[in-house]
Amino acid sequence: MPGLSIVGTGRFLPGRPYTNSDLARVLDTNDEWIRQRTGIAQRHYCPRGQGPADLALPAAKAALESANLAPSDIDYILFNTMTPDHVFPGSGTVLGANLGCIGVPALDLRAQCAAMLYSFQLADSLILSGAAKRILIVGAEAHSAMMPWRDWDVLEGTSDRKPSAQDFERATKHRGWAVVFGDGAGAVIVERSDKPGAGIVGVDLHSDGTHVEELCLPAGFKMRGAAGEIGAEEWLIRMQGREVFKQAVVKLPRSVELVCEKSGVPASEVDWFIAHQANRRINDSVCERLGLDPARMPCNIDRYGNTSGATIPILMDEMWRDGRLRPGQLICLVALGAGFHWGSVLVRI
Ligand code: COA
C-alpha cells in the first residue's frame, strides 16, 4: 500500500521581529508577563497590503527548492489558514496562481491551529486513492489585520508620538490574545512513497463546535445585512484564554495516548512530538502528563508566537533544515485550535 514521505520544506517570516517591549508602546503589557505566561519573546507581522498567500509564496518556493522540484511537479495544494486573504476565494488558488501552478486543485482547510493534522490525513488519502502524487501543504497566517491597535507607526518605532488614551485602552482590553499571535508561513511537500510503513500510522482527530464561543472571530455571513452592519468589533478575536488552556492540557495528552494505543505504537518509539505552539506552558504540561522529556517536543514559540495554521510547518522546516527531522522517522503531530479542532497524527516520514 502506498504512503507518503516528506521531500522538502520551507518557511517565511516577514520583516523584522517585534519584541514584547515594542508591544508595550501600544497597549498595557510588559516583557516579564508575556514571557512568564506564554514563553513568547517576539513575533513577526505581515506587511500592510499583503496577506497569507503572499507569505506562503516564498515558503513554497523554498520548499520546492529544497526538494529540487519545479511548480509543475505539484499536483495538489492544501492551504491551511484561519486568516485568508479574502472571505472567498480561498488562499490556495491565489498561491497556485502566483507560484505558477495554474489548473492544479487547491483546497483551503479551516481547522485553525489543528489544520496541519487534517492536511496530513487528507494528503495521505489523496495519495492512497491515486488522486495526487505530490502535494504542497502550506500553512500561512496574517493575524496582524485583526490586531486591536491602529498605531502601527508607534509599534514599529517610526513615530515617537503616544497612542490616544482611547486607542491604548481599546488595545489593552484585548491584550490577553493580542500579544500571543504572530504571522508567518511554512510549507511541506509530500509525495507518494512505496517504502513499507511510510505515511500515516495512526490518527486521532476530533472537532467539537460547542466550544465556538470560547475562541472565534465573529465576522461572517451569519448576520443578514452584514455588508452594512459588521463593524470593527466583529473583526477582533474572542478568546476565553483560561478555558482554552484548561481544555488543551486535558485533550492533547489524552489524544496522544489514544493515537498510540490505536496504532499499537508506544510513545517511546516516537522520534518527535511536533506540537502546535499556543503557549509554552501548555506544551510543558502535555509533556508532564505524558511523562515525556520536553526535549522530544521542540519549542520555537519564543521567536514567532502563535502562528496558528503556520506553526507546525514552520517548526517542521526548522527541524528539517537543521537535520533533526529525517526521512524514516516517526513523528506525532499534536494540536488544538478554534472550533475546537484537536488531536494527534502519527506519521512515518
Ligand atoms: N500583559 C499584562 N497583563 C495581562 C496580559 C498582558 N498581555 N494579558 C492579561 N493580563 C492580565 C489580566 O488582565 C489579568 O489581570 P488581573 O488578574 O489583574 O485581572 C491577569 O493578567 C491574568 O489574566 P488571564 O487572562 O487569566 O491570564 P492567563 O494566565 O490565563 O494567560 C493566556 C492568558 C491567553 C496567555 C492563556 O490563558 C493561554 O495561553 N490560553 C490558551 C490560549 C490558546 O491556546 N489559544 C489559541 C489556541 S490556538
GROMACS .gro file of C-alpha atoms and ligand atoms in nm:
model
  397
    1MET     CA    1   0.000   0.000   0.000
    2PRO     CA    2   0.149   0.342  -0.088
    3GLY     CA    3   0.205   0.610   0.176
    4LEU     CA    4   0.369   0.949   0.182
    5SER     CA    5   0.713   1.091   0.255
    6ILE     CA    6   0.831   1.445   0.310
    7VAL     CA    7   1.062   1.561   0.029
    8GLY     CA    8   1.104   1.931   0.102
    9THR     CA    9   1.013   2.212   0.342
   10GLY     CA   10   1.026   2.591   0.357
   11ARG     CA   11   0.926   2.886   0.574
   12PHE     CA   12   0.894   3.261   0.556
   13LEU     CA   13   0.873   3.510   0.840
   14PRO     CA   14   0.806   3.865   0.720
   15GLY     CA   15   1.009   4.170   0.820
   16ARG     CA   16   1.186   4.223   1.148
   17PRO     CA   17   1.063   4.070   1.471
   18TYR     CA   18   0.864   4.281   1.719
   19THR     CA   19   0.955   4.236   2.083
   20ASN     CA   20   0.727   4.236   2.385
   21SER     CA   21   0.860   4.582   2.469
   22ASP     CA   22   0.758   4.705   2.121
   23LEU     CA   23   0.402   4.594   2.204
   24ALA     CA   24   0.413   4.782   2.535
   25ARG     CA   25   0.410   5.106   2.332
   26VAL     CA   26   0.055   5.041   2.205
   27LEU     CA   27  -0.107   4.855   2.496
   28ASP     CA   28  -0.055   4.797   2.867
   29THR     CA   29   0.173   4.495   2.890
   30ASN     CA   30   0.531   4.408   2.973
   31ASP     CA   31   0.804   4.166   2.871
   32GLU     CA   32   0.803   3.980   3.202
   33TRP     CA   33   0.430   3.898   3.192
   34ILE     CA   34   0.436   3.779   2.831
   35ARG     CA   35   0.749   3.563   2.876
   36GLN     CA   36   0.631   3.408   3.202
   37ARG     CA   37   0.271   3.342   3.098
   38THR     CA   38   0.337   3.231   2.736
   39GLY     CA   39   0.711   3.183   2.664
   40ILE     CA   40   0.693   3.439   2.379
   41ALA     CA   41   0.973   3.696   2.332
   42GLN     CA   42   0.895   3.826   1.982
   43ARG     CA   43   0.676   3.776   1.675
   44HIS     CA   44   0.658   3.892   1.309
   45TYR     CA   45   0.377   4.080   1.135
   46CYS     CA   46   0.264   4.065   0.774
   47PRO     CA   47   0.335   4.396   0.591
   48ARG     CA   48   0.040   4.621   0.511
   49GLY     CA   49  -0.128   4.528   0.184
   50GLN     CA   50  -0.010   4.166   0.194
   51GLY     CA   51  -0.186   3.851   0.309
   52PRO     CA   52  -0.121   3.484   0.377
   53ALA     CA   53  -0.087   3.394   0.008
   54ASP     CA   54   0.198   3.647  -0.016
   55LEU     CA   55   0.370   3.497   0.288
   56ALA     CA   56   0.313   3.145   0.153
   57LEU     CA   57   0.483   3.217  -0.180
   58PRO     CA   58   0.845   3.239  -0.057
   59ALA     CA   59   0.782   2.948   0.184
   60ALA     CA   60   0.651   2.733  -0.103
   61LYS     CA   61   0.940   2.835  -0.329
   62ALA     CA   62   1.190   2.741  -0.055
   63ALA     CA   63   1.018   2.403  -0.015
   64LEU     CA   64   1.033   2.339  -0.393
   65GLU     CA   65   1.400   2.435  -0.397
   66SER     CA   66   1.484   2.210  -0.104
   67ALA     CA   67   1.306   1.921  -0.280
   68ASN     CA   68   1.469   2.007  -0.613
   69LEU     CA   69   1.128   2.035  -0.776
   70ALA     CA   70   0.951   2.279  -1.008
   71PRO     CA   71   0.597   2.418  -0.959
   72SER     CA   72   0.484   2.191  -1.246
   73ASP     CA   73   0.572   1.888  -1.029
   74ILE     CA   74   0.295   1.974  -0.777
   75ASP     CA   75  -0.044   1.817  -0.846
   76TYR     CA   76  -0.243   1.933  -0.538
   77ILE     CA   77  -0.232   2.230  -0.299
   78LEU     CA   78  -0.364   2.220   0.057
   79PHE     CA   79  -0.366   2.563   0.221
   80ASN     CA   80  -0.410   2.590   0.597
   81THR     CA   81  -0.524   2.931   0.718
   82MET     CA   82  -0.772   3.092   0.954
   83THR     CA   83  -0.687   3.441   0.821
   84PRO     CA   84  -0.750   3.401   0.445
   85ASP     CA   85  -0.668   3.681   0.201
   86HIS     CA   86  -1.038   3.703   0.113
   87VAL     CA   87  -1.358   3.554   0.253
   88PHE     CA   88  -1.368   3.390  -0.090
   89PRO     CA   89  -1.198   3.255  -0.292
   90GLY     CA   90  -0.954   3.060  -0.078
   91SER     CA   91  -0.586   3.148  -0.047
   92GLY     CA   92  -0.479   2.818  -0.207
   93THR     CA   93  -0.590   2.922  -0.553
   94VAL     CA   94  -0.419   3.261  -0.513
   95LEU     CA   95  -0.096   3.090  -0.413
   96GLY     CA   96  -0.130   2.848  -0.706
   97ALA     CA   97  -0.158   3.140  -0.950
   98ASN     CA   98   0.142   3.324  -0.802
   99LEU     CA   99   0.352   3.010  -0.792
  100GLY     CA  100   0.266   2.908  -1.149
  101CYS     CA  101   0.059   2.602  -1.053
  102ILE     CA  102  -0.235   2.703  -1.275
  103GLY     CA  103  -0.512   2.445  -1.304
  104VAL     CA  104  -0.391   2.240  -1.005
  105PRO     CA  105  -0.664   2.160  -0.747
  106ALA     CA  106  -0.631   2.384  -0.442
  107LEU     CA  107  -0.821   2.345  -0.119
  108ASP     CA  108  -0.822   2.572   0.189
  109LEU     CA  109  -0.856   2.395   0.524
  110ARG     CA  110  -1.047   2.567   0.804
  111ALA     CA  111  -0.927   2.375   1.106
  112GLN     CA  112  -0.724   2.663   1.250
  113CYS     CA  113  -0.423   2.557   1.461
  114ALA     CA  114  -0.502   2.188   1.401
  115ALA     CA  115  -0.519   2.223   1.020
  116MET     CA  116  -0.183   2.055   0.957
  117LEU     CA  117  -0.313   1.735   1.118
  118TYR     CA  118  -0.612   1.734   0.884
  119SER     CA  119  -0.385   1.815   0.588
  120PHE     CA  120  -0.164   1.515   0.656
  121GLN     CA  121  -0.463   1.284   0.686
  122LEU     CA  122  -0.609   1.425   0.364
  123ALA     CA  123  -0.277   1.415   0.174
  124ASP     CA  124  -0.232   1.051   0.270
  125SER     CA  125  -0.584   0.969   0.147
  126LEU     CA  126  -0.536   1.161  -0.180
  127ILE     CA  127  -0.216   0.968  -0.245
  128LEU     CA  128  -0.372   0.635  -0.146
  129SER     CA  129  -0.669   0.693  -0.379
  130GLY     CA  130  -0.440   0.786  -0.668
  131ALA     CA  131  -0.585   1.140  -0.688
  132ALA     CA  132  -0.246   1.303  -0.626
  133LYS     CA  133   0.120   1.210  -0.627
  134ARG     CA  134   0.293   1.520  -0.495
  135ILE     CA  135   0.115   1.766  -0.267
  136LEU     CA  136   0.219   2.111  -0.147
  137ILE     CA  137   0.087   2.166   0.205
  138VAL     CA  138   0.113   2.525   0.321
  139GLY     CA  139   0.017   2.697   0.644
  140ALA     CA  140   0.014   3.078   0.642
  141GLU     CA  141  -0.141   3.341   0.865
  142ALA     CA  142  -0.173   3.719   0.873
  143HIS     CA  143  -0.323   3.783   1.217
  144SER     CA  144  -0.191   4.140   1.208
  145ALA     CA  145  -0.508   4.254   1.025
  146MET     CA  146  -0.710   4.183   1.340
  147MET     CA  147  -0.476   4.335   1.597
  148PRO     CA  148  -0.668   4.575   1.823
  149TRP     CA  149  -0.445   4.880   1.769
  150ARG     CA  150  -0.422   5.136   1.490
  151ASP     CA  151  -0.084   5.276   1.593
  152TRP     CA  152   0.143   5.065   1.372
  153ASP     CA  153   0.385   5.357   1.335
  154VAL     CA  154   0.426   5.373   1.716
  155LEU     CA  155   0.473   4.996   1.740
  156GLU     CA  156   0.722   4.997   1.454
  157GLY     CA  157   0.914   5.283   1.615
  158THR     CA  158   0.880   5.516   1.314
  159SER     CA  159   0.692   5.766   1.528
  160ASP     CA  160   0.753   5.864   1.890
  161ARG     CA  161   0.404   6.005   1.944
  162LYS     CA  162   0.183   5.832   2.201
  163PRO     CA  163  -0.140   5.650   2.106
  164SER     CA  164  -0.456   5.827   2.219
  165ALA     CA  165  -0.587   5.718   2.561
  166GLN     CA  166  -0.892   5.569   2.390
  167ASP     CA  167  -0.687   5.362   2.144
  168PHE     CA  168  -0.449   5.245   2.418
  169GLU     CA  169  -0.743   5.140   2.634
  170ARG     CA  170  -0.913   4.956   2.349
  171ALA     CA  171  -0.594   4.763   2.266
  172THR     CA  172  -0.537   4.684   2.634
  173LYS     CA  173  -0.887   4.537   2.662
  174HIS     CA  174  -0.772   4.271   2.414
  175ARG     CA  175  -0.418   4.222   2.547
  176GLY     CA  176  -0.479   3.862   2.660
  177TRP     CA  177  -0.484   3.737   2.300
  178ALA     CA  178  -0.324   4.028   2.111
  179VAL     CA  179   0.024   3.961   2.249
  180VAL     CA  180   0.008   3.593   2.161
  181PHE     CA  181  -0.037   3.582   1.782
  182GLY     CA  182   0.227   3.633   1.512
  183ASP     CA  183   0.238   3.598   1.134
  184GLY     CA  184   0.434   3.367   0.905
  185ALA     CA  185   0.420   3.077   0.663
  186GLY     CA  186   0.550   2.724   0.645
  187ALA     CA  187   0.540   2.471   0.361
  188VAL     CA  188   0.588   2.096   0.340
  189ILE     CA  189   0.591   1.892   0.018
  190VAL     CA  190   0.486   1.529   0.048
  191GLU     CA  191   0.494   1.270  -0.226
  192ARG     CA  192   0.381   0.915  -0.285
  193SER     CA  193   0.616   0.664  -0.127
  194ASP     CA  194   0.619   0.289  -0.176
  195LYS     CA  195   0.856   0.230   0.118
  196PRO     CA  196   0.690  -0.019   0.354
  197GLY     CA  197   0.528   0.158   0.650
  198ALA     CA  198   0.562   0.512   0.503
  199GLY     CA  199   0.286   0.761   0.572
  200ILE     CA  200   0.006   0.781   0.827
  201VAL     CA  201   0.043   0.528   1.107
  202GLY     CA  202  -0.250   0.650   1.317
  203VAL     CA  203  -0.498   0.934   1.351
  204ASP     CA  204  -0.695   1.064   1.647
  205LEU     CA  205  -0.884   1.371   1.526
  206HIS     CA  206  -1.183   1.547   1.677
  207SER     CA  207  -1.396   1.855   1.648
  208ASP     CA  208  -1.647   1.989   1.899
  209GLY     CA  209  -1.835   2.302   1.796
  210THR     CA  210  -1.989   2.351   2.140
  211HIS     CA  211  -1.671   2.549   2.214
  212VAL     CA  212  -1.705   2.801   1.929
  213GLU     CA  213  -1.775   3.093   2.162
  214GLU     CA  214  -1.456   3.027   2.359
  215LEU     CA  215  -1.236   3.111   2.060
  216CYS     CA  216  -1.366   3.274   1.744
  217LEU     CA  217  -1.364   3.573   1.516
  218PRO     CA  218  -1.734   3.663   1.489
  219ALA     CA  219  -1.735   3.838   1.146
  220GLY     CA  220  -1.915   3.627   0.885
  221PHE     CA  221  -2.229   3.557   0.693
  222LYS     CA  222  -2.445   3.471   0.991
  223MET     CA  223  -2.564   3.831   1.001
  224ARG     CA  224  -2.828   3.934   0.748
  225GLY     CA  225  -2.727   4.271   0.610
  226ALA     CA  226  -2.370   4.204   0.722
  227ALA     CA  227  -2.234   4.421   0.443
  228GLY     CA  228  -2.383   4.726   0.607
  229GLU     CA  229  -2.362   4.624   0.971
  230ILE     CA  230  -2.037   4.448   1.050
  231GLY     CA  231  -1.818   4.682   1.248
  232ALA     CA  232  -1.462   4.678   1.372
  233GLU     CA  233  -1.552   4.483   1.689
  234GLU     CA  234  -1.655   4.176   1.487
  235TRP     CA  235  -1.303   4.165   1.344
  236LEU     CA  236  -1.147   4.113   1.688
  237ILE     CA  237  -1.086   3.766   1.825
  238ARG     CA  238  -1.296   3.648   2.117
  239MET     CA  239  -1.088   3.418   2.334
  240GLN     CA  240  -1.155   3.283   2.681
  241GLY     CA  241  -0.786   3.209   2.735
  242ARG     CA  242  -0.817   3.019   3.063
  243GLU     CA  243  -1.091   2.792   2.931
  244VAL     CA  244  -0.894   2.713   2.613
  245PHE     CA  245  -0.586   2.644   2.823
  246LYS     CA  246  -0.775   2.406   3.053
  247GLN     CA  247  -0.921   2.216   2.758
  248ALA     CA  248  -0.584   2.189   2.581
  249VAL     CA  249  -0.394   2.042   2.876
  250VAL     CA  250  -0.653   1.763   2.910
  251LYS     CA  251  -0.748   1.691   2.547
  252LEU     CA  252  -0.396   1.689   2.400
  253PRO     CA  253  -0.227   1.431   2.624
  254ARG     CA  254  -0.539   1.210   2.605
  255SER     CA  255  -0.525   1.226   2.226
  256VAL     CA  256  -0.158   1.126   2.218
  257GLU     CA  257  -0.237   0.830   2.445
  258LEU     CA  258  -0.526   0.730   2.218
  259VAL     CA  259  -0.333   0.752   1.890
  260CYS     CA  260  -0.050   0.545   2.037
  261GLU     CA  261  -0.296   0.289   2.177
  262LYS     CA  262  -0.492   0.264   1.848
  263SER     CA  263  -0.173   0.225   1.646
  264GLY     CA  264  -0.001  -0.014   1.886
  265VAL     CA  265   0.299   0.220   1.900
  266PRO     CA  266   0.440   0.313   2.241
  267ALA     CA  267   0.518   0.685   2.285
  268SER     CA  268   0.880   0.586   2.346
  269GLU     CA  269   0.908   0.488   1.976
  270VAL     CA  270   0.808   0.832   1.852
  271ASP     CA  271   1.110   1.037   1.741
  272TRP     CA  272   0.947   1.380   1.776
  273PHE     CA  273   0.625   1.523   1.913
  274ILE     CA  274   0.570   1.823   1.686
  275ALA     CA  275   0.315   2.028   1.873
  276HIS     CA  276   0.127   2.348   1.797
  277GLN     CA  277   0.282   2.642   1.983
  278ALA     CA  278  -0.001   2.831   2.155
  279ASN     CA  279   0.162   2.867   2.494
  280ARG     CA  280   0.486   2.718   2.625
  281ARG     CA  281   0.309   2.622   2.947
  282ILE     CA  282   0.052   2.413   2.755
  283ASN     CA  283   0.323   2.204   2.591
  284ASP     CA  284   0.519   2.167   2.916
  285SER     CA  285   0.202   2.043   3.083
  286VAL     CA  286   0.133   1.794   2.799
  287CYS     CA  287   0.487   1.654   2.840
  288GLU     CA  288   0.445   1.631   3.216
  289ARG     CA  289   0.111   1.448   3.189
  290LEU     CA  290   0.260   1.202   2.938
  291GLY     CA  291   0.588   1.161   3.128
  292LEU     CA  292   0.780   1.285   2.819
  293ASP     CA  293   1.117   1.456   2.822
  294PRO     CA  294   1.031   1.810   2.696
  295ALA     CA  295   1.335   1.785   2.463
  296ARG     CA  296   1.123   1.549   2.249
  297MET     CA  297   0.864   1.826   2.194
  298PRO     CA  298   1.064   2.108   2.028
  299CYS     CA  299   0.969   2.467   2.102
  300ASN     CA  300   1.001   2.783   1.891
  301ILE     CA  301   0.722   2.995   2.040
  302ASP     CA  302   0.980   3.236   2.185
  303ARG     CA  303   1.067   3.360   1.831
  304TYR     CA  304   0.734   3.352   1.648
  305GLY     CA  305   0.446   3.348   1.898
  306ASN     CA  306   0.136   3.154   1.798
  307THR     CA  307   0.120   3.146   1.418
  308SER     CA  308  -0.193   2.923   1.413
  309GLY     CA  309  -0.205   2.710   1.095
  310ALA     CA  310   0.153   2.810   1.006
  311THR     CA  311   0.308   2.691   1.332
  312ILE     CA  312   0.359   2.322   1.263
  313PRO     CA  313   0.500   2.362   0.908
  314ILE     CA  314   0.735   2.641   1.028
  315LEU     CA  315   0.863   2.415   1.305
  316MET     CA  316   0.894   2.121   1.065
  317ASP     CA  317   1.101   2.335   0.829
  318GLU     CA  318   1.336   2.441   1.109
  319MET     CA  319   1.382   2.079   1.210
  320TRP     CA  320   1.420   1.952   0.852
  321ARG     CA  321   1.685   2.210   0.771
  322ASP     CA  322   1.890   2.162   1.087
  323GLY     CA  323   1.881   1.784   1.047
  324ARG     CA  324   1.667   1.694   1.349
  325LEU     CA  325   1.389   1.572   1.120
  326ARG     CA  326   1.499   1.296   0.884
  327PRO     CA  327   1.337   1.056   0.637
  328GLY     CA  328   1.218   0.737   0.803
  329GLN     CA  329   1.147   0.896   1.143
  330LEU     CA  330   0.817   0.853   1.324
  331ILE     CA  331   0.661   1.185   1.424
  332CYS     CA  332   0.349   1.275   1.616
  333LEU     CA  333   0.173   1.600   1.522
  334VAL     CA  334  -0.032   1.737   1.814
  335ALA     CA  335  -0.261   2.042   1.818
  336LEU     CA  336  -0.576   2.209   1.945
  337GLY     CA  337  -0.736   2.510   1.780
  338ALA     CA  338  -1.059   2.704   1.748
  339GLY     CA  339  -1.371   2.500   1.695
  340PHE     CA  340  -1.240   2.318   1.885
  341HIS     CA  341  -1.050   2.100   1.642
  342TRP     CA  342  -0.784   1.887   1.807
  343GLY     CA  343  -0.599   1.563   1.801
  344SER     CA  344  -0.279   1.390   1.706
  345VAL     CA  345  -0.148   1.217   1.395
  346LEU     CA  346   0.136   0.965   1.381
  347VAL     CA  347   0.332   0.975   1.055
  348ARG     CA  348   0.632   0.776   0.934
  349ILE     CA  349   0.801   1.039   0.714
  350COA     N1  350   0.006   4.177   2.974
  350COA     C1  351  -0.009   4.202   3.105
  350COA     N2  352  -0.110   4.152   3.178
  350COA     C2  353  -0.201   4.077   3.117
  350COA     C3  354  -0.193   4.048   2.980
  350COA     C4  355  -0.086   4.102   2.909
  350COA     N3  356  -0.068   4.081   2.776
  350COA     N4  357  -0.298   3.970   2.946
  350COA     C5  358  -0.370   3.950   3.056
  350COA     N5  359  -0.312   4.016   3.161
  350COA     C6  360  -0.357   4.021   3.299
  350COA     C7  361  -0.509   4.015   3.309
  350COA     O1  362  -0.565   4.143   3.297
  350COA     C8  363  -0.527   3.957   3.447
  350COA     O2  364  -0.507   4.058   3.540
  350COA     P1  365  -0.592   4.059   3.679
  350COA     O3  366  -0.553   3.931   3.749
  350COA     O4  367  -0.543   4.183   3.745
  350COA     O5  368  -0.735   4.061   3.636
  350COA     C9  369  -0.410   3.859   3.460
  350COA     O6  370  -0.311   3.903   3.367
  350COA    C10  371  -0.448   3.715   3.428
  350COA     O7  372  -0.519   3.714   3.304
  350COA     P2  373  -0.562   3.580   3.234
  350COA     O8  374  -0.629   3.612   3.104
  350COA     O9  375  -0.637   3.495   3.332
  350COA    O10  376  -0.417   3.519   3.206
  350COA     P3  377  -0.370   3.371   3.178
  350COA    O11  378  -0.271   3.331   3.275
  350COA    O12  379  -0.486   3.278   3.153
  350COA    O13  380  -0.292   3.389   3.039
  350COA    C11  381  -0.323   3.339   2.806
  350COA    C12  382  -0.361   3.432   2.922
  350COA    C13  383  -0.403   3.383   2.685
  350COA    C14  384  -0.175   3.358   2.778
  350COA    C15  385  -0.354   3.191   2.843
  350COA    O14  386  -0.482   3.184   2.900
  350COA    C16  387  -0.347   3.099   2.726
  350COA    O15  388  -0.242   3.081   2.664
  350COA     N6  389  -0.457   3.030   2.694
  350COA    C17  390  -0.462   2.938   2.583
  350COA    C18  391  -0.489   3.015   2.461
  350COA    C19  392  -0.476   2.935   2.338
  350COA    O16  393  -0.424   2.827   2.336
  350COA     N7  394  -0.525   2.998   2.230
  350COA    C20  395  -0.507   2.960   2.098
  350COA    C21  396  -0.541   2.822   2.066
  350COA     S1  397  -0.476   2.802   1.909
   0.00000   0.00000   0.00000
